[in-house]
XYZ file of C-alpha atoms in Angstrom:
452
model
C -37.326 -172.004 35.584
C -37.552 -175.355 33.786
C -34.329 -176.616 32.232
C -36.337 -178.860 29.864
C -37.305 -175.912 27.707
C -35.344 -175.364 24.488
C -32.633 -172.746 24.955
C -33.040 -169.626 22.792
C -30.018 -167.312 22.696
C -30.153 -163.805 21.248
C -26.850 -162.105 20.402
C -27.521 -158.379 20.522
C -29.522 -156.310 22.965
C -30.217 -153.276 20.802
C -33.540 -152.111 19.415
C -34.089 -155.206 17.222
C -33.245 -157.623 20.027
C -35.356 -155.683 22.510
C -38.333 -155.632 20.160
C -38.003 -159.381 19.552
C -38.114 -160.004 23.310
C -41.323 -157.996 23.598
C -42.880 -159.962 20.730
C -41.794 -163.284 22.269
C -43.470 -162.295 25.531
C -46.664 -161.765 23.567
C -46.598 -164.887 21.378
C -44.776 -167.558 23.408
C -43.797 -166.259 26.860
C -43.078 -169.682 28.397
C -41.883 -171.744 25.435
C -38.137 -171.025 25.702
C -35.401 -170.543 28.215
C -33.983 -167.265 26.907
C -30.488 -165.811 27.252
C -29.592 -162.409 25.825
C -26.041 -161.195 25.233
C -25.403 -157.473 24.969
C -22.073 -155.868 24.111
C -23.032 -152.723 26.025
C -23.712 -152.568 29.762
C -27.282 -152.480 31.054
C -30.578 -153.109 29.293
C -31.786 -152.000 25.879
C -32.389 -148.392 24.841
C -33.760 -146.324 21.978
C -30.935 -145.190 19.686
C -33.309 -142.849 17.853
C -33.161 -140.536 20.883
C -29.361 -140.266 21.068
C -29.386 -136.868 19.357
C -31.570 -135.036 21.912
C -29.547 -136.798 24.606
C -26.336 -135.412 23.078
C -27.782 -131.889 23.114
C -28.947 -132.405 26.722
C -32.593 -131.973 25.711
C -33.493 -135.236 27.517
C -31.854 -137.471 30.111
C -30.679 -141.076 29.806
C -33.745 -142.466 31.570
C -35.914 -141.349 28.640
C -34.056 -143.708 26.269
C -34.520 -146.912 28.249
C -36.646 -149.645 26.629
C -35.976 -152.554 29.010
C -34.197 -152.124 32.344
C -32.124 -155.028 33.723
C -34.826 -155.871 36.282
C -37.361 -156.293 33.451
C -35.380 -159.249 32.095
C -35.311 -160.918 35.496
C -39.044 -160.396 35.920
C -39.673 -162.170 32.604
C -37.362 -165.066 33.481
C -34.810 -163.946 30.873
C -31.096 -164.209 31.573
C -29.315 -161.002 30.540
C -25.542 -161.137 30.113
C -24.527 -157.564 29.349
C -21.152 -156.005 28.629
C -20.148 -159.300 27.045
C -18.876 -159.976 23.540
C -19.281 -163.268 21.720
C -16.015 -164.413 20.137
C -17.379 -167.074 17.792
C -20.314 -169.281 16.853
C -19.885 -173.021 16.323
C -23.016 -174.111 14.399
C -22.105 -177.792 14.234
C -21.844 -177.982 18.023
C -24.721 -175.518 18.553
C -22.683 -173.397 20.903
C -21.199 -169.940 21.370
C -17.891 -168.966 22.874
C -17.584 -165.593 24.589
C -14.476 -163.409 24.819
C -13.467 -165.119 28.090
C -13.708 -168.609 26.585
C -17.014 -169.520 28.266
C -19.189 -171.832 26.162
C -22.991 -171.607 25.864
C -25.138 -174.236 24.149
C -28.261 -173.245 22.241
C -31.232 -174.885 20.526
C -32.224 -171.732 18.642
C -29.950 -168.750 17.982
C -30.870 -165.251 16.848
C -28.330 -162.747 15.509
C -29.360 -159.177 16.283
C -25.862 -157.752 16.068
C -26.879 -154.517 14.350
C -24.374 -152.418 12.465
C -21.304 -150.260 12.857
C -20.711 -146.702 11.601
C -19.248 -146.794 8.097
C -15.634 -145.726 7.770
C -14.283 -143.257 5.211
C -10.951 -145.015 4.812
C -8.897 -141.795 4.795
C -5.737 -140.759 6.615
C -6.094 -139.699 10.231
C -9.393 -141.503 10.833
C -7.949 -143.276 13.880
C -7.251 -140.035 15.751
C -9.077 -140.130 19.120
C -11.090 -137.002 18.297
C -12.594 -138.643 15.171
C -15.684 -140.538 16.269
C -18.864 -142.271 15.256
C -22.249 -141.512 16.791
C -23.954 -144.776 17.582
C -24.038 -145.640 21.295
C -24.544 -144.188 24.759
C -20.764 -144.400 25.191
C -20.343 -142.253 22.047
C -22.667 -139.630 23.527
C -20.720 -139.614 26.798
C -17.408 -139.153 24.950
C -18.772 -136.411 22.710
C -20.173 -134.509 25.685
C -16.852 -134.811 27.523
C -14.800 -133.723 24.489
C -17.063 -130.891 23.346
C -15.706 -127.441 24.197
C -17.790 -124.299 23.902
C -16.658 -122.055 21.066
C -14.321 -124.699 19.567
C -14.718 -125.887 15.963
C -16.253 -129.274 15.137
C -16.901 -130.974 11.799
C -19.643 -133.492 11.104
C -19.339 -135.578 7.947
C -22.602 -136.759 6.445
C -25.801 -134.868 5.657
C -28.271 -137.644 6.395
C -30.461 -137.801 9.471
C -27.724 -139.012 11.828
C -25.252 -136.359 10.658
C -27.776 -133.553 11.022
C -28.728 -134.739 14.501
C -25.080 -134.970 15.556
C -24.392 -131.478 14.199
C -27.381 -129.999 15.981
C -26.449 -131.782 19.206
C -22.887 -130.413 19.144
C -24.212 -126.949 18.337
C -26.384 -127.114 21.437
C -23.247 -127.927 23.408
C -21.778 -124.609 22.236
C -19.466 -125.798 19.468
C -18.969 -124.047 16.116
C -20.160 -126.782 13.755
C -19.588 -127.265 10.031
C -21.338 -130.140 8.263
C -19.698 -131.683 5.188
C -21.892 -133.589 2.736
C -20.960 -135.034 -0.636
C -24.411 -134.445 -2.162
C -25.503 -130.980 -3.220
C -28.432 -130.991 -0.815
C -29.218 -132.373 2.628
C -31.204 -135.559 3.197
C -30.975 -136.258 -0.518
C -32.679 -139.646 -0.137
C -35.695 -138.217 1.667
C -36.179 -134.641 0.443
C -36.281 -132.803 -2.843
C -33.993 -129.838 -3.372
C -36.544 -127.196 -2.329
C -37.338 -128.816 1.020
C -33.647 -129.428 1.628
C -32.888 -125.756 0.966
C -35.520 -124.649 3.477
C -34.020 -127.030 6.032
C -30.526 -125.730 5.363
C -31.651 -122.109 5.769
C -33.357 -122.857 9.079
C -30.296 -124.676 10.415
C -27.968 -121.910 9.197
C -30.117 -119.428 11.104
C -29.313 -121.447 14.220
C -25.593 -121.210 13.548
C -24.689 -124.356 11.607
C -22.418 -124.051 8.568
C -22.470 -126.315 5.511
C -20.044 -127.557 2.876
C -22.172 -129.332 0.278
C -20.931 -131.200 -2.763
C -17.709 -131.757 -0.814
C -15.706 -134.881 0.008
C -13.347 -135.534 2.903
C -9.733 -136.244 1.956
C -8.047 -136.583 5.376
C -8.091 -135.763 9.069
C -5.110 -133.572 9.914
C -3.129 -133.825 13.156
C -0.277 -135.738 14.759
C -1.630 -136.839 18.132
C -4.790 -134.747 18.146
C -7.192 -133.563 15.452
C -6.439 -130.100 14.080
C -8.418 -129.916 10.833
C -10.475 -131.790 8.261
C -9.045 -131.574 4.750
C -11.432 -131.594 1.799
C -10.599 -133.022 -1.617
C -10.306 -129.523 -3.080
C -7.424 -128.870 -0.663
C -9.219 -126.610 1.796
C -8.837 -127.341 5.492
C -11.627 -126.840 8.017
C -10.323 -126.254 11.577
C -11.622 -128.930 13.946
C -10.958 -130.145 17.466
C -13.646 -132.828 17.119
C -15.083 -134.710 14.135
C -18.070 -137.034 13.845
C -18.321 -139.442 10.896
C -21.973 -140.155 10.078
C -21.846 -141.404 6.503
C -23.995 -144.497 6.951
C -23.861 -147.910 8.569
C -22.214 -151.242 7.794
C -24.003 -154.440 8.893
C -22.143 -156.265 11.647
C -21.561 -159.659 9.997
C -18.190 -160.755 11.436
C -19.581 -163.541 13.647
C -21.786 -164.833 10.829
C -18.994 -164.828 8.255
C -16.568 -166.606 10.574
C -19.280 -169.210 11.244
C -19.563 -169.619 7.434
C -23.168 -168.465 7.271
C -24.241 -167.175 3.886
C -23.567 -163.427 3.684
C -23.733 -160.807 0.974
C -23.854 -157.202 2.182
C -25.397 -158.592 5.366
C -26.449 -161.973 6.784
C -28.806 -163.520 4.264
C -32.174 -164.719 5.567
C -35.345 -166.250 4.130
C -38.972 -165.273 4.740
C -38.831 -166.825 8.227
C -35.659 -164.826 8.984
C -33.650 -168.069 9.004
C -30.029 -168.020 7.877
C -28.260 -170.684 5.833
C -27.707 -172.688 9.031
C -30.684 -174.529 10.599
C -31.958 -172.956 13.829
C -29.919 -169.755 13.379
C -31.900 -166.607 12.586
C -31.055 -162.959 12.015
C -33.026 -159.718 12.067
C -32.511 -155.972 12.016
C -29.582 -154.079 10.571
C -27.350 -157.169 10.405
C -29.666 -159.101 8.058
C -30.422 -159.060 4.349
C -33.696 -160.312 2.881
C -33.436 -160.757 -0.899
C -31.596 -157.558 -1.924
C -32.823 -155.474 1.021
C -30.793 -154.267 3.999
C -32.279 -152.230 6.821
C -31.861 -149.056 8.822
C -35.415 -147.878 9.462
C -37.471 -148.969 12.448
C -40.706 -150.028 10.678
C -39.399 -153.061 8.721
C -37.335 -154.237 11.693
C -40.448 -154.172 13.876
C -42.227 -156.351 11.294
C -39.277 -158.735 11.267
C -39.441 -159.072 15.047
C -43.138 -159.929 14.875
C -42.634 -162.498 12.105
C -39.696 -164.159 13.851
C -41.494 -164.313 17.212
C -44.516 -165.940 15.564
C -42.291 -168.409 13.745
C -40.476 -169.327 16.956
C -43.908 -169.777 18.550
C -44.775 -172.348 15.886
C -47.070 -170.160 13.824
C -47.027 -170.131 10.027
C -45.880 -166.700 8.904
C -43.654 -165.034 6.339
C -41.819 -161.728 6.161
C -42.653 -159.568 3.150
C -41.236 -156.255 2.048
C -43.642 -153.329 2.305
C -43.286 -149.685 1.284
C -42.306 -147.367 4.109
C -42.960 -143.661 4.501
C -40.279 -141.552 6.154
C -41.219 -139.160 8.937
C -38.360 -137.343 10.645
C -38.009 -134.702 13.300
C -34.746 -132.769 13.493
C -34.678 -130.620 16.614
C -38.268 -129.507 16.223
C -38.326 -129.427 12.397
C -40.733 -132.020 11.003
C -40.289 -133.695 7.616
C -42.173 -136.370 5.688
C -41.711 -138.152 2.386
C -43.136 -141.186 0.650
C -42.870 -142.774 -2.752
C -41.030 -140.962 -5.490
C -39.519 -137.596 -4.595
C -38.411 -136.841 -8.179
C -34.682 -136.566 -7.565
C -31.750 -138.865 -7.990
C -29.087 -139.421 -5.319
C -27.266 -136.218 -6.304
C -30.369 -134.038 -6.112
C -30.751 -133.768 -9.889
C -34.348 -133.491 -11.084
C -35.428 -136.518 -13.078
C -37.527 -135.826 -16.148
C -40.653 -137.861 -16.824
C -43.348 -136.322 -18.984
C -46.091 -138.442 -17.416
C -45.583 -136.941 -13.954
C -47.365 -133.824 -12.733
C -45.865 -131.838 -9.865
C -48.039 -129.782 -7.521
C -46.236 -127.448 -5.093
C -47.309 -125.218 -2.238
C -44.998 -123.046 -0.146
C -45.499 -120.553 2.676
C -42.066 -118.989 3.361
C -43.241 -117.200 6.508
C -44.367 -120.441 8.143
C -41.592 -122.566 6.581
C -44.351 -124.783 5.227
C -43.744 -126.676 1.967
C -45.685 -129.423 0.234
C -44.936 -131.191 -3.010
C -47.181 -133.843 -4.531
C -46.309 -135.972 -7.554
C -49.148 -137.443 -9.616
C -49.472 -139.708 -12.594
C -52.936 -140.089 -14.135
C -54.418 -138.306 -11.095
C -52.933 -140.883 -8.751
C -50.398 -139.919 -6.109
C -46.960 -141.492 -6.616
C -44.951 -139.416 -4.150
C -45.062 -136.634 -1.579
C -42.644 -134.355 0.279
C -43.849 -132.345 3.269
C -41.890 -129.833 5.332
C -43.203 -128.151 8.458
C -46.830 -129.267 8.685
C -46.690 -133.047 8.158
C -50.083 -133.865 9.703
C -51.479 -135.175 6.392
C -48.443 -137.337 5.653
C -49.977 -140.673 6.601
C -53.095 -139.899 4.565
C -50.994 -139.162 1.471
C -49.090 -142.403 2.019
C -52.348 -144.357 2.226
C -53.630 -142.815 -1.014
C -50.351 -143.617 -2.730
C -50.492 -147.247 -1.603
C -54.139 -147.653 -2.628
C -53.636 -145.986 -5.999
C -56.664 -143.759 -5.320
C -57.988 -141.793 -8.297
C -57.895 -138.243 -6.916
C -59.459 -136.078 -9.634
C -62.531 -135.457 -7.442
C -60.420 -133.559 -4.905
C -57.500 -132.427 -7.012
C -57.972 -128.740 -6.168
C -58.111 -129.572 -2.441
C -55.228 -132.062 -2.324
C -52.913 -129.752 -0.386
C -55.436 -129.661 2.456
C -55.404 -133.412 3.053
C -58.181 -135.607 4.466
C -60.225 -132.820 6.081
C -61.229 -131.599 2.624
C -60.609 -134.603 0.391
C -62.259 -137.528 2.192
C -65.760 -136.053 1.867
C -65.259 -135.312 -1.838
C -63.862 -138.777 -2.528
C -66.749 -140.394 -0.649
C -69.281 -138.352 -2.648
C -67.573 -139.341 -5.898
C -67.644 -143.019 -4.924
C -71.340 -142.760 -3.951
C -72.181 -141.043 -7.222
C -70.325 -143.686 -9.213
C -72.156 -146.440 -7.347
C -75.543 -144.810 -7.967
C -74.785 -144.546 -11.673
C -74.279 -148.291 -11.975
C -77.333 -150.328 -13.040
C -78.822 -152.524 -10.356
C -78.710 -156.316 -10.616
C -82.422 -156.322 -11.474
C -81.992 -153.767 -14.230
C -79.004 -155.608 -15.628
C -80.961 -158.843 -15.893
C -84.253 -157.365 -17.210
C -83.021 -154.872 -19.798
C -81.419 -157.328 -22.185
C -82.394 -158.970 -25.451
C -81.362 -162.327 -23.988
C -84.276 -162.258 -21.490
C -87.204 -164.210 -23.071
C -89.788 -162.213 -21.129
C -88.424 -158.982 -22.530
C -88.481 -160.324 -26.123
C -92.108 -161.395 -25.787
C -93.199 -158.051 -24.445
C -91.620 -156.051 -27.247
C -94.130 -156.877 -30.038
C -97.117 -156.229 -27.768
C -95.800 -152.850 -26.927
C -95.292 -152.151 -30.614
C -98.832 -153.263 -31.536
C -100.348 -151.122 -28.860
C -98.619 -148.141 -30.265
């Protein structure tokens, strides 16, 4: 391995860092000498699959993205189970927790995020946990006891997955959520109610519109107290109320930070040759938690580091989720605010279809016969097609009565409508000949009149 190559260091070996490595191998596999620091032991893995791992639906091997031997095969130095203590931008070096210094030419921060804290009494009890890493899964599996009560706080995707995972381990699980319906950022109230009913049928319990006041217990968790004074018995609690970008290193290095590390369209921070991507970065006013934009960031940054001219741009993202076999999809406007209250807008039409026996629900929102949002529950096979129509602003009146059936019925009707509209347009020849400004046409008119 040549030592004359510029040294690229990546801090963070999670999904963003792992994706960046894959993109670098595609765009500039030999340009840099690469070192990767990971706070966790081993290679990189897919955090999206932690929930089925918790419920023992899959094994650890299924999560692995890059094994340690992959790094060696690519000529990449992996330093795992190692924390960086500080960055010194002026000297272009890092210092790890043991005091070892590492010099860099280019530095990428892929430090991810941490579970958000509630800031209430008792949160430091050992049985109150986040749900973010393989180590968290190991601890939860070791601490879970069949038939014992557990409380999960947070009714977003991560909270629902944690609750379902603990239920599969035999615990009696209650989920506490401050909104009045589950997944309030992705689903409307009807879809959320169907989801809640299905999960209740499996044995989960819910406290909605409720806030956590404290975790009760001296040396061990005994209960979770709600703000209305009620106490829910608990021997284990998982806090899944969101994420907080991990910006400590960047702030201490005096990089520009707002909610996260601020970057430009090349993912560069306020310090030359230091970049950031993933959950730790902020582009304009946007912070990240979904995979799709982070994958685009990794591609843009890899191309930039390869010397290509490229820019990161925000793009709309559809949400497709799967919670223990239950499939959900949403895109665009879902017609609710953050508390699940229906917003009123007279220009919006709402089309709904529901089959209670199949737990199938579809809701489409239109303005001027153009789709502006969709919520699907159960059968989500047409989700991507709806998203494409929303992004294109397709005029859908030709297939309005068939919209619930998706592309199998609508594409042919839309194509026929487009063909009919094209046929109705005058040809170039007709447009040029049938006009008073054409001298040949003006000359012919009197002769035609005389002949008559």
